[in-house]
mmCIF file of C-alpha atoms in Angstrom:
data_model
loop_
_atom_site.group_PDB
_atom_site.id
_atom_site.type_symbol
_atom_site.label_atom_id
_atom_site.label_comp_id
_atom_site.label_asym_id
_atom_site.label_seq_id
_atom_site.Cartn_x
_atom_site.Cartn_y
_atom_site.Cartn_z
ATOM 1 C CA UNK A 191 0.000 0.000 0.000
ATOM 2 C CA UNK A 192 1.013 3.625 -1.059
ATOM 3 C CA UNK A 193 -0.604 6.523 0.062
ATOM 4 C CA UNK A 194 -0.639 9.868 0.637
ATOM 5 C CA UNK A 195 -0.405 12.012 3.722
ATOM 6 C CA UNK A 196 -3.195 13.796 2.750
ATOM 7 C CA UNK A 197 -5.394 10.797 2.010
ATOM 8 C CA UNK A 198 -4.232 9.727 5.564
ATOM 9 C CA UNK A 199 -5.838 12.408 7.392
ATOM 10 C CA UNK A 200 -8.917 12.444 4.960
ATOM 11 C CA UNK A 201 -9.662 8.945 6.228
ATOM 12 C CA UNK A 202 -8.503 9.306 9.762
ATOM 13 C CA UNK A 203 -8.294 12.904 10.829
ATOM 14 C CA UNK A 204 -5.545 14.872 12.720
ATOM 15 C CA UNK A 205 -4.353 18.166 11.979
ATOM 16 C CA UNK A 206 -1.501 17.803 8.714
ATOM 17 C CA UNK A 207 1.651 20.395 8.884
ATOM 18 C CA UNK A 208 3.791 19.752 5.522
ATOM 19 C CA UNK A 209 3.494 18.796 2.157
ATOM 20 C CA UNK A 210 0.039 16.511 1.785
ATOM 21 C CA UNK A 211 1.659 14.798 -1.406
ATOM 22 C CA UNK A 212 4.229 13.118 0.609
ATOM 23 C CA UNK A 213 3.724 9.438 -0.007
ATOM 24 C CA UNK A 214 3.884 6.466 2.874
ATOM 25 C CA UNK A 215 4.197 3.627 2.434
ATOM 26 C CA UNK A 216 4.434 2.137 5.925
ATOM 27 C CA UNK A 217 4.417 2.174 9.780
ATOM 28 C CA UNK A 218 7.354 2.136 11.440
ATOM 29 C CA UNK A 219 9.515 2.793 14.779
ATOM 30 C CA UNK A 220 11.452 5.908 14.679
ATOM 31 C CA UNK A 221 14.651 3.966 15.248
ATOM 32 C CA UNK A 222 13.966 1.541 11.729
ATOM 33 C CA UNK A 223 12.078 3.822 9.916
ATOM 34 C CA UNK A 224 12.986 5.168 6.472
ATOM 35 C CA UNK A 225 12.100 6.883 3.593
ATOM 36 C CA UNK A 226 8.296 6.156 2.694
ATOM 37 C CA UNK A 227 7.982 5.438 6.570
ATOM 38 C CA UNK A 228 5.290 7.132 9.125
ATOM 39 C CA UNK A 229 6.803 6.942 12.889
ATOM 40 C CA UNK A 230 5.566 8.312 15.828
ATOM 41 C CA UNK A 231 6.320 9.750 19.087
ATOM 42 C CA UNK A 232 3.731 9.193 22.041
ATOM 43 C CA UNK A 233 6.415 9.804 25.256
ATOM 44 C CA UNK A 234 8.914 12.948 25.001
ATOM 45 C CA UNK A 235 11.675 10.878 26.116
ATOM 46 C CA UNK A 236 12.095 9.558 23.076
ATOM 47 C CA UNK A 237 12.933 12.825 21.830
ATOM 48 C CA UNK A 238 16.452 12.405 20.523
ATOM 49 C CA UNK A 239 15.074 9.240 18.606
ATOM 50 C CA UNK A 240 12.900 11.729 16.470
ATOM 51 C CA UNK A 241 15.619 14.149 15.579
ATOM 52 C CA UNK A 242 17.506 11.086 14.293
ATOM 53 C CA UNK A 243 15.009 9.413 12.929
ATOM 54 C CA UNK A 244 14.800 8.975 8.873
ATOM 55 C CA UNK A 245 11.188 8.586 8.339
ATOM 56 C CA UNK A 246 9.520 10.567 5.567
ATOM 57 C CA UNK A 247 7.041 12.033 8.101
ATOM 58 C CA UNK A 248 5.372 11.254 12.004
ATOM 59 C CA UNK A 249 2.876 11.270 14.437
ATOM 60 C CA UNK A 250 3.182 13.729 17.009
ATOM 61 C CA UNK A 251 1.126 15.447 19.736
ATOM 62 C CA UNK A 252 -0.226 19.479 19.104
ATOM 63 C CA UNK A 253 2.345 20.008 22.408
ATOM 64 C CA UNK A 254 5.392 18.259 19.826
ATOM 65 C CA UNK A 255 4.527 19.903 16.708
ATOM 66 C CA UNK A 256 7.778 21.994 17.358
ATOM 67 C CA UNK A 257 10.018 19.196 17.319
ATOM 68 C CA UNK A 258 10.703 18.553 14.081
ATOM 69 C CA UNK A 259 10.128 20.828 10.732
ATOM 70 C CA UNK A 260 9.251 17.269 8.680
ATOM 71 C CA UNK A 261 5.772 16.407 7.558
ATOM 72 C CA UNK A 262 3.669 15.771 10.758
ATOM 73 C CA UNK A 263 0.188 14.621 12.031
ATOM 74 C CA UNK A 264 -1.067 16.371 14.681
ATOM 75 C CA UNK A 265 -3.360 14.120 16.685
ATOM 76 C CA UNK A 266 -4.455 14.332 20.944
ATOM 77 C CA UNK A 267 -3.387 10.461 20.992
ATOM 78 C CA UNK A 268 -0.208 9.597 19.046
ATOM 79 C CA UNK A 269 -0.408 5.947 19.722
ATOM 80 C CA UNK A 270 -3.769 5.764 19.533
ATOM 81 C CA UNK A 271 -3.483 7.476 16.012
ATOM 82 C CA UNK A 272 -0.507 5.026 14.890
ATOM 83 C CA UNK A 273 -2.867 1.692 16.151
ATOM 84 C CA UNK A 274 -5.234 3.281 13.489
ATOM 85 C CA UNK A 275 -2.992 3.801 10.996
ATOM 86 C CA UNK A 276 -0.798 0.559 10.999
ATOM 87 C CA UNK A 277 -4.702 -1.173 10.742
ATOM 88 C CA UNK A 278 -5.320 0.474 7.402
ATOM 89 C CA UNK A 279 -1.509 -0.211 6.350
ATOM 90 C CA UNK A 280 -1.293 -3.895 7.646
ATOM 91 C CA UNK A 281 -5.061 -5.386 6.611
ATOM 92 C CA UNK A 282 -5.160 -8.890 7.770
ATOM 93 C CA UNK A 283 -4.546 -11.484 4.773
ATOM 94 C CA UNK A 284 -7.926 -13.381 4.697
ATOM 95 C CA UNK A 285 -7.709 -16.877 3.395
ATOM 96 C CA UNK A 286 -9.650 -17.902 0.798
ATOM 97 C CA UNK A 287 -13.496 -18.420 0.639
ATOM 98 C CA UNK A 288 -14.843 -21.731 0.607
ATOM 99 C CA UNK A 289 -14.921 -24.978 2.395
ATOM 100 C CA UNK A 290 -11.324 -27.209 2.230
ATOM 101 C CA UNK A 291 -12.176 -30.391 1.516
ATOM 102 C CA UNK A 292 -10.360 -32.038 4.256
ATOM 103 C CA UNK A 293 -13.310 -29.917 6.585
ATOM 104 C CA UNK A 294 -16.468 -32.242 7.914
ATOM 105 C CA UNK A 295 -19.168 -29.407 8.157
ATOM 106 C CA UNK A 296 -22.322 -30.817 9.493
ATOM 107 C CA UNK A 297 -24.324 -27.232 9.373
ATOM 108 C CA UNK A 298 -25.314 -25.195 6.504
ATOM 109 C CA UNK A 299 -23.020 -21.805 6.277
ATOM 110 C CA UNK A 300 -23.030 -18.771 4.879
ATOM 111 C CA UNK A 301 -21.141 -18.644 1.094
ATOM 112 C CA UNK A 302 -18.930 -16.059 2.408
ATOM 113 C CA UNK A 303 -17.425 -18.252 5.267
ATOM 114 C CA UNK A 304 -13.805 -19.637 4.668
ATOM 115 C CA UNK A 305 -13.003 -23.411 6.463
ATOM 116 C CA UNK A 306 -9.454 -24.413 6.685
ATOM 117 C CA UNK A 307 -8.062 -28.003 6.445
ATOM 118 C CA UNK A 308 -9.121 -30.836 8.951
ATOM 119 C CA UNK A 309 -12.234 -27.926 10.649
ATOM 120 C CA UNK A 310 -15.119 -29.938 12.340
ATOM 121 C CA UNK A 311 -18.102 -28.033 12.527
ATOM 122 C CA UNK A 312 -20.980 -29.711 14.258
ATOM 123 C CA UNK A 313 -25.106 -29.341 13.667
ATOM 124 C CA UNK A 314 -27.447 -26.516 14.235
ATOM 125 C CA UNK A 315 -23.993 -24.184 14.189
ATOM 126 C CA UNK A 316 -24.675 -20.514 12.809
ATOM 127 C CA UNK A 317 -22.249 -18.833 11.876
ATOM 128 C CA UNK A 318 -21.911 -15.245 10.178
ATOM 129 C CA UNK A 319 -20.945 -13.652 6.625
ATOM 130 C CA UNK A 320 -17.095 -13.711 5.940
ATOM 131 C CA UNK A 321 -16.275 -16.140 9.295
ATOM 132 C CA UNK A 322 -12.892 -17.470 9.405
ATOM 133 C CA UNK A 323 -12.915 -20.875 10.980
ATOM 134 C CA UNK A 324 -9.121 -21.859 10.810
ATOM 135 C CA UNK A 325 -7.152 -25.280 9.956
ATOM 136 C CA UNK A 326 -7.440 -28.182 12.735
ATOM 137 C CA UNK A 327 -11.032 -25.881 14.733
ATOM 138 C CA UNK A 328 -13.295 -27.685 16.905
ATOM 139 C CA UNK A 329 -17.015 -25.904 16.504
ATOM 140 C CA UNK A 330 -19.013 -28.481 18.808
ATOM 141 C CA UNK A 331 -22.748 -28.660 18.012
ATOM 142 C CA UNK A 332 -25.122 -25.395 18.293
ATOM 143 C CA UNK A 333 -22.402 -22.809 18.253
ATOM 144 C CA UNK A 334 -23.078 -19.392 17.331
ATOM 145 C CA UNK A 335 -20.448 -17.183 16.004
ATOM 146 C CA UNK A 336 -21.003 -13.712 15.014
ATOM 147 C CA UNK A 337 -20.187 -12.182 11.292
ATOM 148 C CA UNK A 338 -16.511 -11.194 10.208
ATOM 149 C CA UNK A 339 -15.339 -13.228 13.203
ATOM 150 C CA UNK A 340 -11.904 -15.123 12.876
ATOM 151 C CA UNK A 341 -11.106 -18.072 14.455
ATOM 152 C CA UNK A 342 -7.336 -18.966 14.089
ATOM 153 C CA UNK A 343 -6.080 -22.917 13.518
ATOM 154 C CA UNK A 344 -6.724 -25.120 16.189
ATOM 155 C CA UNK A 345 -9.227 -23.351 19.142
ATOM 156 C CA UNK A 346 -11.914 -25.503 20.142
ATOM 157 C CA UNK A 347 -15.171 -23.644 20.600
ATOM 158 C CA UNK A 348 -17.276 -26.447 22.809
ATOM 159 C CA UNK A 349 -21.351 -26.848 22.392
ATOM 160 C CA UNK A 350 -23.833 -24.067 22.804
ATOM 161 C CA UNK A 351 -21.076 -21.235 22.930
ATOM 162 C CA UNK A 352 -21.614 -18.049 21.555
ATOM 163 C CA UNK A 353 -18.751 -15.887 20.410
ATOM 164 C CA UNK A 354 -20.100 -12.555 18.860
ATOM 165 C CA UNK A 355 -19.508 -10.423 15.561
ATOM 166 C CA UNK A 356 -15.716 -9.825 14.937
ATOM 167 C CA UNK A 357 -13.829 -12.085 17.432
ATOM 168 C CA UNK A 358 -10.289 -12.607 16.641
ATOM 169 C CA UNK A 359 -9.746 -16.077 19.060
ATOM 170 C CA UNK A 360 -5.626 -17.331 18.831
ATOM 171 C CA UNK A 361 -5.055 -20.527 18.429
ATOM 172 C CA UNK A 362 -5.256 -23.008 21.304
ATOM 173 C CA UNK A 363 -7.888 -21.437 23.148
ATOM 174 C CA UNK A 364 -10.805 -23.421 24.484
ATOM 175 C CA UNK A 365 -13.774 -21.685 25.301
ATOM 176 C CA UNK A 366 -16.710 -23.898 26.942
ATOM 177 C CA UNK A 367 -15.304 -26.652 28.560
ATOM 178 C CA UNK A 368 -16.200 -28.029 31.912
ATOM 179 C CA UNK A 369 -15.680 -25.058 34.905
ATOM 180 C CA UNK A 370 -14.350 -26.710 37.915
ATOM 181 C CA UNK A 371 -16.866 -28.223 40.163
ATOM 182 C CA UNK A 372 -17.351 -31.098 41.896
ATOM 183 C CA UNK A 373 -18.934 -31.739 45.694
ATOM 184 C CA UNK A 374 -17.683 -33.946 48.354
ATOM 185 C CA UNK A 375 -18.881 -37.244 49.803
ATOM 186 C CA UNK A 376 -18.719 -38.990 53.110
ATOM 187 C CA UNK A 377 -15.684 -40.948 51.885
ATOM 188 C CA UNK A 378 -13.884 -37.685 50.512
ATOM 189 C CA UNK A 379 -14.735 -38.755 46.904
ATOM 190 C CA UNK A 380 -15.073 -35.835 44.626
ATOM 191 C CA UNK A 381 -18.246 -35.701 42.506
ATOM 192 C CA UNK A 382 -18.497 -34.328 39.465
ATOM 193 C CA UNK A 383 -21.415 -31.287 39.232
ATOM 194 C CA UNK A 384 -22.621 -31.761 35.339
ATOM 195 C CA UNK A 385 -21.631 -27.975 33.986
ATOM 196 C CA UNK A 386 -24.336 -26.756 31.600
ATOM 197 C CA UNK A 387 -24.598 -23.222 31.122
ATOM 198 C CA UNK A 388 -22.251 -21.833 27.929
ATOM 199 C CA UNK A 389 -20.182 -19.410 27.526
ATOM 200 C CA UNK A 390 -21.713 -16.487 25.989
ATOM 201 C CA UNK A 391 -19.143 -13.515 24.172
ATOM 202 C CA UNK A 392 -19.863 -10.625 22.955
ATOM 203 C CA UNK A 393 -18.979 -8.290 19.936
ATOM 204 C CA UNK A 394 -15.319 -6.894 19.226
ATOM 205 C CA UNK A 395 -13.832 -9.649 21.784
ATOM 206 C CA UNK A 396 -10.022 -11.030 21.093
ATOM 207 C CA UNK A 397 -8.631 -13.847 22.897
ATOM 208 C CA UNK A 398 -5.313 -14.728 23.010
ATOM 209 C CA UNK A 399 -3.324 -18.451 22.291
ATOM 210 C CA UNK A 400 -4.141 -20.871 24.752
ATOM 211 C CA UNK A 401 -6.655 -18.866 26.964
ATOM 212 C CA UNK A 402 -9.381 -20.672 28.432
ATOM 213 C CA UNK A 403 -13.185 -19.885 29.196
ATOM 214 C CA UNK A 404 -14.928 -22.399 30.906
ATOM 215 C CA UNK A 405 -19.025 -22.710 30.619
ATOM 216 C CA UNK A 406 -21.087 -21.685 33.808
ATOM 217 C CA UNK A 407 -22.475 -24.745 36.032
ATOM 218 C CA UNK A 408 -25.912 -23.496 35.754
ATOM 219 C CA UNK A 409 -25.798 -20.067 34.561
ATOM 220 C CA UNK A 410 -23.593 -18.720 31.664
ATOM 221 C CA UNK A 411 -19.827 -17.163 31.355
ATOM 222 C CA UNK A 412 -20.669 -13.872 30.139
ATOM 223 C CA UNK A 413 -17.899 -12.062 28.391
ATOM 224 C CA UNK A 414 -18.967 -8.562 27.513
ATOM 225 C CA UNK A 415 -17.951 -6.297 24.155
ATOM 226 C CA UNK A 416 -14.929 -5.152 23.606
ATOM 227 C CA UNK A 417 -12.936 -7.745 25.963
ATOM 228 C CA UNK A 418 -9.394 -8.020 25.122
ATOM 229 C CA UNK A 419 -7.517 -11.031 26.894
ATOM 230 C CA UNK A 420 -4.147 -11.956 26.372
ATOM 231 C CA UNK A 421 -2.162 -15.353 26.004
ATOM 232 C CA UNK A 422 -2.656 -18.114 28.777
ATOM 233 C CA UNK A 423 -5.302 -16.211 30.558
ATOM 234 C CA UNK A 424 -8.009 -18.511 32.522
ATOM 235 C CA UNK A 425 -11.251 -17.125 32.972
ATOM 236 C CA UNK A 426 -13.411 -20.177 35.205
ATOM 237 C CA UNK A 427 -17.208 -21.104 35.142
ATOM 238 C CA UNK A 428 -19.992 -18.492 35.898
ATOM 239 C CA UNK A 429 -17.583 -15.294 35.565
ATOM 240 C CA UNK A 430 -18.772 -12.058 34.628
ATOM 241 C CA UNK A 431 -16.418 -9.518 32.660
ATOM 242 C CA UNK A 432 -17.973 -6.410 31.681
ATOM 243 C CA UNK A 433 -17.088 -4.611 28.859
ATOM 244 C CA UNK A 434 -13.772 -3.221 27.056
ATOM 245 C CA UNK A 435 -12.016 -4.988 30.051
ATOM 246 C CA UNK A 436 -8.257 -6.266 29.553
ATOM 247 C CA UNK A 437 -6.267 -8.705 30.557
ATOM 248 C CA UNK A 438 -2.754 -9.524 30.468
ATOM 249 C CA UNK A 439 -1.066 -12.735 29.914
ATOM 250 C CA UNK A 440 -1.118 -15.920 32.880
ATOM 251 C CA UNK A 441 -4.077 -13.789 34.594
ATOM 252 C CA UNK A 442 -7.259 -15.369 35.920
ATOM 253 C CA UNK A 443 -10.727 -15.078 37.472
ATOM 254 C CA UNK A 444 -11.637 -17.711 39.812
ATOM 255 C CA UNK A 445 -15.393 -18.723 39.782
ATOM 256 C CA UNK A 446 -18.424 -16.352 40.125
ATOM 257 C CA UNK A 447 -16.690 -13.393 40.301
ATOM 258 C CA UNK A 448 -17.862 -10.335 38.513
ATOM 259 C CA UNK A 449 -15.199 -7.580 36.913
ATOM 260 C CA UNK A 450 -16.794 -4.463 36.027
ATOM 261 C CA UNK A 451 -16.169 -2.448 32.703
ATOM 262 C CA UNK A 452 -13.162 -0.999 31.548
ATOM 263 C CA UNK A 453 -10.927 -2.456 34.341
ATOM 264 C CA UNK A 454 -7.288 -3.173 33.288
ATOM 265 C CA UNK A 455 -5.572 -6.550 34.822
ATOM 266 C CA UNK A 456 -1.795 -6.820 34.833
ATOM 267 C CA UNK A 457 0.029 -9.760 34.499
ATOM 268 C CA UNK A 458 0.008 -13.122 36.633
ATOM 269 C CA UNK A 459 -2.684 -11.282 38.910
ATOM 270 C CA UNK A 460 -5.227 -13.645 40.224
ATOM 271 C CA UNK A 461 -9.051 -12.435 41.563
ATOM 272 C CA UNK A 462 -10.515 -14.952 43.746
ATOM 273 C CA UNK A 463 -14.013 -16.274 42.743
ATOM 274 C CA UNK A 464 -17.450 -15.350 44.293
ATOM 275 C CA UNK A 465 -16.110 -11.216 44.216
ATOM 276 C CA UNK A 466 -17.103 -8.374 42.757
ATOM 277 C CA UNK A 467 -14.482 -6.034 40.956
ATOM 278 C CA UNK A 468 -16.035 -2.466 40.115
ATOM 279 C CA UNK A 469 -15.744 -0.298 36.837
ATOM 280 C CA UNK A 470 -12.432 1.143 36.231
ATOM 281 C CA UNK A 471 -10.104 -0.156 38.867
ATOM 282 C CA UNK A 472 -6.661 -0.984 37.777
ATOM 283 C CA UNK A 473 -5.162 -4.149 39.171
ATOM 284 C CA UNK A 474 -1.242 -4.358 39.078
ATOM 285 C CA UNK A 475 0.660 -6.939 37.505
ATOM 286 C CA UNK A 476 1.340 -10.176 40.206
ATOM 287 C CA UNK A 477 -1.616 -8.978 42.460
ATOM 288 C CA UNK A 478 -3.977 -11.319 44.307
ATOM 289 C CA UNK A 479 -7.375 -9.868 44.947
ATOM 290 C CA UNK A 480 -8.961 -11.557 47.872
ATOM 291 C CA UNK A 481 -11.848 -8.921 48.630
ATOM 292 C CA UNK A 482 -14.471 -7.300 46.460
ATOM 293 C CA UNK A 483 -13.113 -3.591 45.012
ATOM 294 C CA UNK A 484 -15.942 -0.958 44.231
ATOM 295 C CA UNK A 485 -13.801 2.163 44.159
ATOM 296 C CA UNK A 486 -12.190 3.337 40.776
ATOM 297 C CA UNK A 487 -8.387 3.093 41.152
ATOM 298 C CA UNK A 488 -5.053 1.450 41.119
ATOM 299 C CA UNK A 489 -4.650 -1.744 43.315
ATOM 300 C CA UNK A 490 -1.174 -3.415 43.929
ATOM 301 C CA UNK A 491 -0.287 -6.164 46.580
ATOM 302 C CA UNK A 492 2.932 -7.750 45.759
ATOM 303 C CA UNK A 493 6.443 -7.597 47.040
ATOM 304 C CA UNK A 494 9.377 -6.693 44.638
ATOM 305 C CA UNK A 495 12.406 -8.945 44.430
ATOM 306 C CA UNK A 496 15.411 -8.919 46.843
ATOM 307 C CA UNK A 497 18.215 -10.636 47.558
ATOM 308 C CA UNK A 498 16.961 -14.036 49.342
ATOM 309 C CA UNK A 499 18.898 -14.007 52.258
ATOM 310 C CA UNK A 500 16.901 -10.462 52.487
ATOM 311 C CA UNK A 501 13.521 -12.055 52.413
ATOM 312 C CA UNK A 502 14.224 -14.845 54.570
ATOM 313 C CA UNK A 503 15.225 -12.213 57.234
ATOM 314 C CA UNK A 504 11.974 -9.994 56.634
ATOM 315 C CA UNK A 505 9.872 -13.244 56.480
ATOM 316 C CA UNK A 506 11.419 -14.158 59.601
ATOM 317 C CA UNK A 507 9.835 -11.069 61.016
ATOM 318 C CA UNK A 508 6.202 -10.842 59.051
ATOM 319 C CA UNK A 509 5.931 -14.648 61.091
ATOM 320 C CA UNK A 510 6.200 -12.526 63.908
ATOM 321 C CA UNK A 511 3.437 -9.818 63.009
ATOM 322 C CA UNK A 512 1.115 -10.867 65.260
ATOM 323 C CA UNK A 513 2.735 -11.338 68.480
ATOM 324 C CA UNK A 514 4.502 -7.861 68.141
ATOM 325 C CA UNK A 515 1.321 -6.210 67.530
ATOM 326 C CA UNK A 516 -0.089 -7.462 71.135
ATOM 327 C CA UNK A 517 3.276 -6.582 73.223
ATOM 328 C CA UNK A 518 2.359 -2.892 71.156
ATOM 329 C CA UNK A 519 -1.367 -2.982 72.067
ATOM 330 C CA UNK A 520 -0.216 -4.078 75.743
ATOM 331 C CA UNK A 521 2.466 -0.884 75.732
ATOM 332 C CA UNK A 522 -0.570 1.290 74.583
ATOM 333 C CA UNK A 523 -2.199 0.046 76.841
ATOM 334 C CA UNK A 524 0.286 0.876 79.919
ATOM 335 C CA UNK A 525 1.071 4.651 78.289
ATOM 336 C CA UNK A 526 -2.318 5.463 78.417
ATOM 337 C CA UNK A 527 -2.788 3.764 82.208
ATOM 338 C CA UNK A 528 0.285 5.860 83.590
ATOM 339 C CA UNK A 529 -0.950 8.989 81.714
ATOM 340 C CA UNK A 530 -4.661 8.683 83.999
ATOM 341 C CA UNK A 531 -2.623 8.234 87.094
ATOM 342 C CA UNK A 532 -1.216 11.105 86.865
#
């Protein structure tokens, strides 16, 4: 793709300083970028990488416009600007139309859908115009996936499910199969508690390689619009995660809790089931929520690394927490005694 910088901001806006007739040809960073190149520059710092940089032209703040004397885009949101931009420059190659005939398709679908080799789509599926359903997919029996979605090779989508209108779903994910539950005898034998609800997704939703999303025991896993979750995330049965929520990768939501909208989820953090997280709270990367959150904000409980020898000394005292809280309660305790006798 070739295009002009004035063609640019016709179709996605900004303000344009320089020569519309420059021609781009891609995005790039402004460390690899050439001629033909659009960079951009969304944190100051970077500064001394734009004055080097040898891209034809860039993406800069109104507060940055003085930085350079090149072409530039003005936009509020650099990044969010660039996102945009690389989308139009990088369109996803769509394989083509039709049904491989390696596929076993046991539902009628739409002309527009493309099925890759070895696919097994079971009855009563519906699926959208211009699905992909990728090489080696699983689609168990009454699925329902949403137009323009795009399943990538090998994710297994399990009975009932209902993934919504442009999903992008990596490969190896698993969405619908059995939450965790099983109840306890008299002889400590664990019984298994038959899982039907489904996991129902909504529009706009990615999900990375090798998530998982397991159905609800009775009720459904409801995934709202908009959800973005990242690599090895597990998300167990009767969940709740509101919309334009993200996660980031080896994350997870233990059973029955409810995340809000918009809420952000770092890395290896863990929320406990049966909670409820609120709209627009921010938990940090390694954090373990054990108690419901309802006020917008930033939430971090995690230790940073240190020497060992370090944390087996300030171990040693956190096993001692309790007992030097009472000899400080008792102390209190005798202060405030002497201070009524005299």
């Amino acid at each position: 793709m070739e295009i002009s910088l004035g063609e640019l901001v016709g179709r996605l806006g900004g303000e344009l300083v320089g020569d519309p007739a420059v021609s781009i040809k891609q995005i790039a960073t402004l460390d690899k970028a050439g001629e033909g190149d659009l960079a951009f520059l969304a944190n100051p710092r970077y500064r001394a990488a734009l004055e080097s940089s040898q891209a034809s032209a860039f993406i800069l703040s109104p507060k940055a416009a003085g930085l350079t004397d090149r072409p530039r885009i003005l936009a509020a949101d650099p990044y969010l600007y660039f996102a945009r931009a690389a989308q139009w420059f990088n369109p996803p190659k769509r394989p083509a139309i039709g049904i491989h005939p390696s596929a076993v398709v046991a539902s009628p679908l739409p002309a527009s859908v493309s099925v890759g080799p070895n696919a097994v789509i079971g009855e009563n599926c519906d699926l959208g115009e211009n699905c992909v359903i990728g090489p080696g997919c699983l689609i168990g029996d009454g699925v329902q996936i949403g137009a323009d979605s795009w399943l990538h090779a090998g994710v297994k989508v399990y009975a009932a499910c209902v993934i919504g209108a442009r999903a992008i779903v990596h490969s190896g994910a698993v969405i619908g199969s059995d939450g965790f539950g099983f109840a306890r005898d008299g002889d400590k034998h664990w019984v298994k508690i038959p899982q039907i609800g489904r996991v129902v997704i909504g529009d706009d939703v990615e999900i990375g390689a090798n998530t998982t999303i397991d159905r609800g025991a009775l009720d459904d896993t409801l995934i709202g619009n908009g959800v973005k979750l990242d690599n090895l995330i597990q998300i167990a049965h009767n969940v709740q995660v509101g919309d334009d929520t993200i996660m980031a990768g080896h994350s997870g939501i233990a059973g029955s809790s409810h995340v809000g909208r918009r809420v952000m989820v770092g890395g290896q953090a863990g929320i406990a089931g049966h909670l409820v997280v609120g709209d627009d709270i921010v938990v940090s990367a390694g954090t373990i929520v054990t108690k419901s959150l309802d006020k917008p904000g930033v939430y971090t409980a995690m230790l940073p690394q240190m020497p060992h020898a370090d944390w087996v000394r300030n171990f040693a005292h956190l096993r001692r927490l309790d007992a030097m809280a009472d000899r400080l309660r008792e102390l209190e305790k005798k202060l405030a005694d002497k201070k009524e006798k005299s």
